[in-house]
Amino acid sequence: MFADSAKIYIRSGKGGDGHVSFRRELYVAAGGPDGGDGGKGGDLIFEVDTGLDTLGDFRHKRKYCAGDGEPGGKRRCHGADGEDLVIKVPEGTVIREAETGKVIADMSYGCKREVILKGGRGGKGNMHYATPTMQVPKYAQPGKPGRELYVTLELKTIADVGLIGFPNVGKSTFLSRISNAKPKIANYHFTTLQPVLGVVDLDGAAGFVVADIPGLIEGASEGTGLGHEFLKHIERTRVFIHMVDAASTEGRDPLNDINIINNELAKYSGELLKRPQVIAANKTDVFYGTEEETVIELLKEEFEPKGIKVFPVSAVSGKGVKELLYYVKKLLDETGKEPVVFEKEYEDNDITLPDEPYTVEYDADENMYVVEGPRIERMLGYTNLDSEKGFQFFQKFLHKSGIIEELEALGIEEGDTVKMYGLQFDYYK
């Protein structure tokens, strides 16, 4: 079954944690810290695969995770980076954030490969934190977490011209005549169950791609019939060939059919009706007498004053087809070659997590709680604890950073001593 949409979960890799270790070798005195850095987490990448034409693979697998970075090791060993995960999609796939619907990337035209989620950075080992005041750092930086998202994938067919109209008006027959496409052709509604592309070659002019868009009927924009499933495929097309059964072989009014379909286009997206359109009045080969002149005249009176030219054609005999195609080529040239690309709307606002590590421990020999780490040292360096504002800032820092919570988890009680480098104070709630 043709699949042109999917919802999946994606996650980039977590960065590996930095390592805490000290060089201990014979004849090497005071070797110092030698804990290595953690590896970077793998990126989550989308890439266009021209061999794919549906999103069917995503119906069976819905969770995609890049590899996590390995933790660092002793002797300054760097952890291995996590493996990137490359997800292959057909050209024309639009990736959206599932909750907001905002566009993350449009995998079409120049965009062939896109890093959607970057892997977490690896943490630094304790070898980076040796200072004159702290020569045996017992802490290392944890790896940054990976990023995760639920995304929706939508395949929007890439074509210059969209072939639209009610079912059974001859669109598939017309496409098979003007191109090498081999759509299924039968005398019943909804014969075509997926967009079909055909390349049109013209003598003395550049060709173009036509997409047969199936399933359009009244109410298509609201989910009636199959139209709601396939309206997305006309969003990239620059010109519409609107085909009608001019001979009313099924008793339908061609003029009314055109208005109904155009109304559905407007409901789906107001931009669609602004695009050039031409009417292909099909099945003129079954007219008798002056019927053709009457019907074509009525169509021209209604639509040509609106700038929509009418061509009487026969997809079976080929009557009028050549003239129609050259006119469509003229419309394409006038509209320019600017591709329809969906601009990025989603911004991944990465939350900055505390970068610098610290430790909270109980020193039984000294009978006090010891808090150490570069984050603590830096905070004490720019905070004036003798001022009231500085002391209030210091208290807020202890609470917001989670240090108070960790001290309480270790069993600290009122009156116990806390040491932070050269600072000592008694703990009170």
Short mmCIF file of C-alpha atoms in Angstrom, two decimals:
data_model
loop_
_atom_site.label_atom_id
_atom_site.label_comp_id
_atom_site.label_asym_id
_atom_site.label_seq_id
_atom_site.Cartn_x
_atom_site.Cartn_y
_atom_site.Cartn_z
CA MET A 1 0.00 0.00 0.00
CA PHE A 2 1.24 3.50 -0.86
CA ALA A 3 2.49 5.29 2.27
CA ASP A 4 3.08 9.03 2.17
CA SER A 5 3.00 9.89 5.90
CA ALA A 6 4.41 8.49 9.14
CA LYS A 7 5.07 9.45 12.75
CA ILE A 8 8.32 8.28 14.37
CA TYR A 9 10.46 8.83 17.48
CA ILE A 10 14.07 9.95 16.96
CA ARG A 11 16.94 10.40 19.44
CA SER A 12 20.57 11.40 19.09
CA GLY A 13 23.26 9.69 21.17
CA LYS A 14 24.24 10.64 24.72
CA GLY A 15 27.79 11.85 25.27
CA GLY A 16 30.05 9.51 27.24
CA ASP A 17 30.95 10.46 30.81
CA GLY A 18 34.41 11.70 31.68
CA HIS A 19 36.52 9.32 33.78
CA VAL A 20 38.05 9.77 37.23
CA SER A 21 41.40 8.02 37.75
CA PHE A 22 44.96 8.74 38.91
CA ARG A 23 48.26 7.60 37.46
CA ARG A 24 49.72 4.93 39.69
CA GLU A 25 52.96 3.47 38.35
CA LEU A 26 56.17 2.23 39.90
CA TYR A 27 58.87 4.91 40.02
CA VAL A 28 56.32 7.64 39.04
CA ALA A 29 55.69 9.78 42.10
CA ALA A 30 52.50 11.86 42.29
CA GLY A 31 51.40 10.88 38.78
CA GLY A 32 48.31 13.04 39.06
CA PRO A 33 44.85 12.72 37.48
CA ASP A 34 44.69 10.86 34.16
CA GLY A 35 40.95 10.29 33.59
CA GLY A 36 40.07 10.54 29.88
CA ASP A 37 37.20 12.31 28.12
CA GLY A 38 33.95 10.65 27.07
CA GLY A 39 33.11 10.16 23.41
CA LYS A 40 30.58 12.32 21.52
CA GLY A 41 27.08 10.92 21.02
CA GLY A 42 26.04 9.99 17.49
CA ASP A 43 24.09 12.45 15.30
CA LEU A 44 20.61 11.68 13.94
CA ILE A 45 20.74 12.39 10.19
CA PHE A 46 18.13 12.31 7.41
CA GLU A 47 19.32 11.62 3.87
CA VAL A 48 17.55 11.49 0.50
CA ASP A 49 17.54 8.11 -1.26
CA THR A 50 16.47 8.49 -4.88
CA GLY A 51 15.59 4.78 -4.98
CA LEU A 52 12.71 5.29 -2.54
CA ASP A 53 9.27 6.58 -3.53
CA THR A 54 7.16 5.89 -0.42
CA LEU A 55 7.45 6.03 3.38
CA GLY A 56 6.40 2.41 3.71
CA ASP A 57 9.50 1.41 5.72
CA PHE A 58 8.36 3.60 8.62
CA ARG A 59 5.15 1.61 9.12
CA HIS A 60 7.08 -1.27 10.64
CA LYS A 61 9.76 0.59 12.59
CA ARG A 62 8.93 3.75 14.50
CA LYS A 63 11.87 4.27 16.89
CA TYR A 64 15.30 5.46 15.69
CA CYS A 65 18.23 6.08 18.07
CA ALA A 66 21.83 7.03 17.29
CA GLY A 67 24.67 5.42 19.25
CA ASP A 68 25.78 6.70 22.67
CA GLY A 69 29.36 7.84 23.25
CA GLU A 70 31.59 5.56 25.32
CA PRO A 71 32.88 6.80 28.70
CA GLY A 72 36.49 7.88 29.01
CA GLY A 73 39.12 5.57 30.53
CA LYS A 74 42.20 5.77 32.68
CA ARG A 75 45.58 6.75 31.25
CA ARG A 76 43.90 9.63 29.39
CA CYS A 77 42.02 7.24 27.10
CA HIS A 78 39.28 8.96 25.10
CA GLY A 79 35.95 7.14 24.86
CA ALA A 80 34.80 6.11 21.38
CA ASP A 81 32.26 8.37 19.66
CA GLY A 82 28.74 7.04 19.24
CA GLU A 83 27.72 5.88 15.76
CA ASP A 84 25.68 8.32 13.67
CA LEU A 85 22.29 7.07 12.49
CA VAL A 86 21.36 7.93 8.90
CA ILE A 87 17.64 7.61 8.05
CA LYS A 88 16.90 7.30 4.33
CA VAL A 89 13.78 9.03 2.96
CA PRO A 90 12.43 9.69 -0.55
CA GLU A 91 13.05 13.07 -2.12
CA GLY A 92 10.26 15.50 -1.29
CA THR A 93 9.84 14.38 2.34
CA VAL A 94 8.96 17.17 4.77
CA ILE A 95 9.97 16.57 8.40
CA ARG A 96 7.82 18.29 11.03
CA GLU A 97 7.88 18.44 14.83
CA ALA A 98 4.88 16.28 15.76
CA GLU A 99 3.37 18.44 18.51
CA THR A 100 3.52 21.86 16.83
CA GLY A 101 3.57 20.84 13.16
CA LYS A 102 6.50 23.19 12.52
CA VAL A 103 8.82 22.32 9.62
CA ILE A 104 12.23 21.01 10.71
CA ALA A 105 13.56 20.23 7.21
CA ASP A 106 12.34 19.82 3.63
CA MET A 107 14.32 17.02 1.98
CA SER A 108 14.00 18.28 -1.58
CA TYR A 109 15.96 20.04 -4.29
CA GLY A 110 19.29 21.17 -2.73
CA CYS A 111 18.69 19.58 0.68
CA LYS A 112 19.97 16.01 0.33
CA ARG A 113 21.40 15.43 3.82
CA GLU A 114 20.46 17.15 7.08
CA VAL A 115 21.61 16.67 10.68
CA ILE A 116 18.31 16.88 12.57
CA LEU A 117 19.56 16.12 16.10
CA LYS A 118 23.18 16.55 17.17
CA GLY A 119 24.69 14.06 19.57
CA GLY A 120 25.55 15.06 23.14
CA ARG A 121 29.07 16.28 23.84
CA GLY A 122 31.35 13.93 25.75
CA GLY A 123 32.25 14.86 29.34
CA LYS A 124 35.75 15.92 30.33
CA GLY A 125 37.88 13.59 32.45
CA ASN A 126 39.37 14.65 35.76
CA MET A 127 42.74 15.33 34.11
CA HIS A 128 41.28 18.69 33.02
CA TYR A 129 40.46 19.84 36.54
CA ALA A 130 43.82 19.77 38.30
CA THR A 131 44.65 23.21 39.71
CA PRO A 132 47.25 24.51 42.18
CA THR A 133 44.56 24.40 44.89
CA MET A 134 43.03 21.08 43.81
CA GLN A 135 45.70 18.64 42.61
CA VAL A 136 43.65 15.47 43.09
CA PRO A 137 40.21 16.27 41.58
CA LYS A 138 37.80 13.42 42.30
CA TYR A 139 35.18 14.56 39.84
CA ALA A 140 34.67 14.46 36.08
CA GLN A 141 32.14 15.99 33.74
CA PRO A 142 29.11 13.88 32.79
CA GLY A 143 28.29 13.54 29.10
CA LYS A 144 25.58 15.76 27.65
CA PRO A 145 22.27 13.93 27.08
CA GLY A 146 21.07 13.25 23.54
CA ARG A 147 18.15 15.16 22.02
CA GLU A 148 14.82 13.46 21.33
CA LEU A 149 11.75 14.30 19.27
CA TYR A 150 8.58 12.85 17.85
CA VAL A 151 8.42 13.87 14.19
CA THR A 152 5.96 13.41 11.36
CA LEU A 153 7.14 12.66 7.84
CA GLU A 154 5.09 13.82 4.83
CA LEU A 155 5.95 12.93 1.27
CA LYS A 156 5.02 15.73 -1.12
CA THR A 157 5.53 14.73 -4.75
CA ILE A 158 8.00 16.83 -6.73
CA ALA A 159 6.45 17.76 -10.09
CA ASP A 160 6.07 20.88 -12.26
CA VAL A 161 2.43 20.28 -13.19
CA GLY A 162 -0.45 18.80 -11.22
CA LEU A 163 -3.13 16.91 -13.14
CA ILE A 164 -6.35 17.36 -11.17
CA GLY A 165 -10.04 16.58 -11.62
CA PHE A 166 -12.83 14.24 -10.57
CA PRO A 167 -12.31 10.45 -10.79
CA ASN A 168 -12.89 8.78 -14.15
CA VAL A 169 -12.48 11.93 -16.28
CA GLY A 170 -9.53 10.43 -18.19
CA LYS A 171 -6.49 11.70 -16.26
CA SER A 172 -4.65 8.36 -16.36
CA THR A 173 -5.32 7.94 -20.09
CA PHE A 174 -4.10 11.48 -20.68
CA LEU A 175 -0.89 10.90 -18.67
CA SER A 176 -0.16 7.68 -20.55
CA ARG A 177 -0.50 9.56 -23.86
CA ILE A 178 1.75 12.52 -23.00
CA SER A 179 4.50 10.55 -21.20
CA ASN A 180 6.02 7.10 -20.70
CA ALA A 181 4.12 6.63 -17.44
CA LYS A 182 2.06 3.42 -17.23
CA PRO A 183 -0.79 4.17 -14.83
CA LYS A 184 -3.57 1.64 -14.26
CA ILE A 185 -6.50 2.51 -16.55
CA ALA A 186 -10.03 1.19 -16.01
CA ASN A 187 -13.59 2.44 -16.31
CA TYR A 188 -14.35 2.84 -12.60
CA HIS A 189 -13.74 5.45 -9.91
CA PHE A 190 -10.49 5.59 -7.93
CA THR A 191 -8.57 3.38 -10.34
CA THR A 192 -5.48 5.41 -9.42
CA LEU A 193 -4.63 4.99 -5.74
CA GLN A 194 -1.33 6.89 -5.61
CA PRO A 195 0.26 9.87 -7.37
CA VAL A 196 1.81 8.85 -10.69
CA LEU A 197 4.61 10.87 -12.30
CA GLY A 198 5.23 11.24 -16.02
CA VAL A 199 7.95 13.16 -17.89
CA VAL A 200 6.70 15.15 -20.90
CA ASP A 201 9.14 15.72 -23.77
CA LEU A 202 8.44 18.56 -26.21
CA ASP A 203 10.07 19.24 -29.58
CA GLY A 204 12.06 22.48 -29.43
CA ALA A 205 11.39 23.07 -25.73
CA ALA A 206 12.47 21.72 -22.38
CA GLY A 207 10.23 19.05 -20.91
CA PHE A 208 8.48 18.99 -17.56
CA VAL A 209 7.12 16.54 -14.98
CA VAL A 210 3.37 15.93 -14.55
CA ALA A 211 1.82 14.31 -11.47
CA ASP A 212 -1.59 12.63 -11.69
CA ILE A 213 -3.25 13.48 -8.35
CA PRO A 214 -5.97 10.92 -7.57
CA GLY A 215 -9.05 10.97 -5.41
CA LEU A 216 -10.30 14.57 -5.63
CA ILE A 217 -14.04 14.87 -5.01
CA GLU A 218 -16.35 17.21 -3.13
CA GLY A 219 -15.31 17.30 0.53
CA ALA A 220 -11.76 16.13 -0.23
CA SER A 221 -10.22 18.88 1.91
CA GLU A 222 -12.26 17.65 4.89
CA GLY A 223 -11.33 13.99 4.52
CA THR A 224 -14.04 12.73 2.16
CA GLY A 225 -12.92 10.02 -0.26
CA LEU A 226 -9.20 9.76 -0.99
CA GLY A 227 -8.57 13.43 -1.74
CA HIS A 228 -7.49 14.37 1.77
CA GLU A 229 -4.69 11.79 1.50
CA PHE A 230 -3.33 13.20 -1.76
CA LEU A 231 -3.95 16.95 -1.66
CA LYS A 232 -0.48 17.35 -0.10
CA HIS A 233 1.06 16.17 -3.38
CA ILE A 234 -0.09 19.22 -5.35
CA GLU A 235 1.60 21.70 -3.03
CA ARG A 236 4.90 21.67 -4.97
CA THR A 237 3.34 21.92 -8.45
CA ARG A 238 3.51 25.31 -10.18
CA VAL A 239 0.74 24.84 -12.76
CA PHE A 240 -2.52 22.83 -12.77
CA ILE A 241 -4.10 20.99 -15.68
CA HIS A 242 -7.74 20.77 -14.62
CA MET A 243 -9.36 17.91 -16.53
CA VAL A 244 -13.13 17.53 -16.89
CA ASP A 245 -15.45 15.14 -18.70
CA ALA A 246 -16.79 17.67 -21.20
CA ALA A 247 -19.11 15.05 -22.75
CA SER A 248 -20.79 14.34 -19.36
CA THR A 249 -20.59 10.59 -19.99
CA GLU A 250 -21.56 10.00 -16.36
CA GLY A 251 -24.23 12.68 -16.27
CA ARG A 252 -22.05 15.24 -14.45
CA ASP A 253 -21.95 18.98 -15.19
CA PRO A 254 -18.34 19.83 -16.21
CA LEU A 255 -18.69 23.49 -15.21
CA ASN A 256 -19.93 22.53 -11.75
CA ASP A 257 -17.16 19.92 -11.38
CA ILE A 258 -14.48 22.56 -11.97
CA ASN A 259 -15.97 24.89 -9.37
CA ILE A 260 -16.22 22.07 -6.82
CA ILE A 261 -12.56 21.03 -7.22
CA ASN A 262 -11.35 24.64 -7.11
CA ASN A 263 -13.35 25.16 -3.93
CA GLU A 264 -11.62 22.12 -2.37
CA LEU A 265 -8.20 23.53 -3.37
CA ALA A 266 -9.07 26.86 -1.73
CA LYS A 267 -10.19 25.13 1.49
CA TYR A 268 -6.95 23.13 1.66
CA SER A 269 -4.68 26.11 0.95
CA GLY A 270 -5.59 29.56 -0.28
CA GLU A 271 -2.26 29.74 -2.13
CA LEU A 272 -3.23 26.96 -4.54
CA LEU A 273 -5.86 28.98 -6.42
CA LYS A 274 -3.27 31.69 -7.13
CA ARG A 275 -1.31 29.30 -9.32
CA PRO A 276 -1.84 29.21 -13.10
CA GLN A 277 -4.46 26.77 -14.29
CA VAL A 278 -5.63 25.47 -17.65
CA ILE A 279 -8.77 23.45 -18.36
CA ALA A 280 -8.53 20.27 -20.44
CA ALA A 281 -12.09 19.57 -21.65
CA ASN A 282 -11.68 15.84 -22.29
CA LYS A 283 -13.72 13.15 -24.11
CA THR A 284 -14.57 15.39 -27.09
CA ASP A 285 -14.30 12.26 -29.27
CA VAL A 286 -17.75 11.08 -28.07
CA PHE A 287 -19.66 14.28 -28.91
CA TYR A 288 -22.40 14.26 -31.55
CA GLY A 289 -23.18 17.12 -33.92
CA THR A 290 -22.78 20.60 -32.43
CA GLU A 291 -22.68 19.42 -28.78
CA GLU A 292 -18.94 20.05 -28.51
CA GLU A 293 -19.17 23.66 -29.66
CA THR A 294 -21.95 24.38 -27.17
CA VAL A 295 -20.18 22.86 -24.15
CA ILE A 296 -16.77 24.35 -24.97
CA GLU A 297 -18.34 27.77 -25.52
CA LEU A 298 -20.03 27.61 -22.11
CA LEU A 299 -16.75 26.66 -20.43
CA LYS A 300 -14.86 29.46 -22.18
CA GLU A 301 -17.49 32.06 -21.27
CA GLU A 302 -17.24 31.04 -17.62
CA PHE A 303 -13.49 30.61 -17.12
CA GLU A 304 -11.48 32.48 -19.78
CA PRO A 305 -12.50 35.92 -18.40
CA LYS A 306 -10.86 34.68 -15.14
CA GLY A 307 -7.61 33.99 -17.00
CA ILE A 308 -8.14 30.20 -17.24
CA LYS A 309 -7.80 29.03 -20.85
CA VAL A 310 -9.95 26.10 -22.08
CA PHE A 311 -8.64 23.43 -24.50
CA PRO A 312 -10.96 20.82 -26.03
CA VAL A 313 -8.97 17.56 -26.04
CA SER A 314 -9.31 13.80 -26.42
CA ALA A 315 -6.92 11.69 -24.37
CA VAL A 316 -7.91 8.69 -26.54
CA SER A 317 -7.35 10.18 -30.01
CA GLY A 318 -4.79 12.83 -29.06
CA LYS A 319 -6.89 15.71 -30.37
CA GLY A 320 -5.77 19.09 -28.97
CA VAL A 321 -3.16 17.53 -26.65
CA LYS A 322 -0.09 19.05 -28.35
CA GLU A 323 -1.51 22.59 -28.24
CA LEU A 324 -2.39 22.15 -24.56
CA LEU A 325 1.11 20.97 -23.61
CA TYR A 326 2.88 23.87 -25.32
CA TYR A 327 0.56 26.29 -23.56
CA VAL A 328 1.35 24.62 -20.23
CA LYS A 329 5.06 24.99 -21.00
CA LYS A 330 4.46 28.71 -21.64
CA LEU A 331 2.76 29.05 -18.23
CA LEU A 332 5.69 27.29 -16.55
CA ASP A 333 8.16 29.66 -18.18
CA GLU A 334 6.11 32.66 -17.04
CA THR A 335 5.91 31.46 -13.43
CA GLY A 336 9.68 30.99 -13.26
CA LYS A 337 11.66 28.02 -11.99
CA GLU A 338 11.62 28.88 -8.30
CA PRO A 339 10.95 25.55 -6.56
CA VAL A 340 8.26 25.23 -3.90
CA VAL A 341 10.27 24.61 -0.72
CA PHE A 342 8.92 24.54 2.82
CA GLU A 343 11.04 26.83 4.96
CA LYS A 344 12.38 25.72 8.33
CA GLU A 345 10.13 26.86 11.20
CA TYR A 346 11.28 24.74 14.13
CA GLU A 347 14.22 25.86 16.25
CA ASP A 348 15.81 23.33 18.60
CA ASN A 349 16.35 25.49 21.69
CA ASP A 350 18.79 23.30 23.53
CA ILE A 351 18.55 23.78 27.30
CA THR A 352 22.00 24.59 28.67
CA LEU A 353 22.73 22.11 31.42
CA PRO A 354 25.35 22.69 34.13
CA ASP A 355 28.65 22.05 32.37
CA GLU A 356 31.12 21.99 35.22
CA PRO A 357 31.14 19.12 37.70
CA TYR A 358 31.26 19.14 41.48
CA THR A 359 31.25 16.56 44.29
CA VAL A 360 29.45 16.50 47.63
CA GLU A 361 31.02 14.09 50.16
CA TYR A 362 31.22 13.47 53.91
CA ASP A 363 34.78 13.45 55.31
CA ALA A 364 34.64 11.22 58.41
CA ASP A 365 38.19 12.13 59.50
CA GLU A 366 37.44 15.85 59.54
CA ASN A 367 33.79 15.31 60.57
CA MET A 368 32.55 17.73 57.94
CA TYR A 369 30.88 17.78 54.54
CA VAL A 370 33.16 18.74 51.64
CA VAL A 371 31.89 20.36 48.43
CA GLU A 372 34.48 20.70 45.63
CA GLY A 373 34.67 21.23 41.90
CA PRO A 374 35.46 23.90 39.29
CA ARG A 375 31.89 25.15 39.36
CA ILE A 376 32.14 25.81 43.10
CA GLU A 377 35.59 27.38 42.77
CA ARG A 378 34.40 29.71 40.01
CA MET A 379 31.31 30.79 41.96
CA LEU A 380 33.37 31.62 45.07
CA GLY A 381 35.82 33.59 42.91
CA TYR A 382 33.25 36.15 41.76
CA THR A 383 30.96 36.27 44.81
CA ASN A 384 31.51 38.73 47.66
CA LEU A 385 30.16 36.85 50.66
CA ASP A 386 30.75 39.83 52.96
CA SER A 387 27.91 41.75 51.29
CA GLU A 388 24.24 41.00 51.92
CA LYS A 389 23.45 40.63 48.18
CA GLY A 390 26.47 38.39 47.68
CA PHE A 391 25.45 36.12 50.53
CA GLN A 392 21.86 35.90 49.20
CA PHE A 393 23.24 34.96 45.78
CA PHE A 394 25.39 32.28 47.44
CA GLN A 395 22.33 30.80 49.19
CA LYS A 396 20.30 30.74 45.94
CA PHE A 397 23.22 29.07 44.17
CA LEU A 398 23.32 26.26 46.76
CA HIS A 399 19.61 25.59 46.32
CA LYS A 400 19.35 25.96 42.50
CA SER A 401 22.44 23.83 41.80
CA GLY A 402 21.06 20.97 43.93
CA ILE A 403 23.91 21.08 46.47
CA ILE A 404 21.58 21.49 49.47
CA GLU A 405 19.50 18.55 48.23
CA GLU A 406 22.62 16.37 47.96
CA LEU A 407 23.84 17.39 51.43
CA GLU A 408 20.46 16.45 52.91
CA ALA A 409 20.57 13.12 51.08
CA LEU A 410 23.91 12.43 52.81
CA GLY A 411 22.24 13.07 56.18
CA ILE A 412 23.45 16.55 57.08
CA GLU A 413 21.88 18.05 60.19
CA GLU A 414 21.66 21.58 61.59
CA GLY A 415 24.96 22.70 63.05
CA ASP A 416 27.08 20.39 60.86
CA THR A 417 30.09 21.96 59.12
CA VAL A 418 30.36 22.37 55.34
CA LYS A 419 33.71 23.09 53.68
CA MET A 420 34.12 24.68 50.25
CA TYR A 421 37.82 25.18 49.59
CA GLY A 422 38.89 27.99 51.99
CA LEU A 423 35.32 28.62 53.17
CA GLN A 424 33.73 26.83 56.13
CA PHE A 425 30.23 27.42 57.48
CA ASP A 426 27.65 25.71 59.69
CA TYR A 427 24.51 24.36 58.04
CA TYR A 428 21.13 25.69 59.17
CA LYS A 429 17.77 25.43 57.37
#
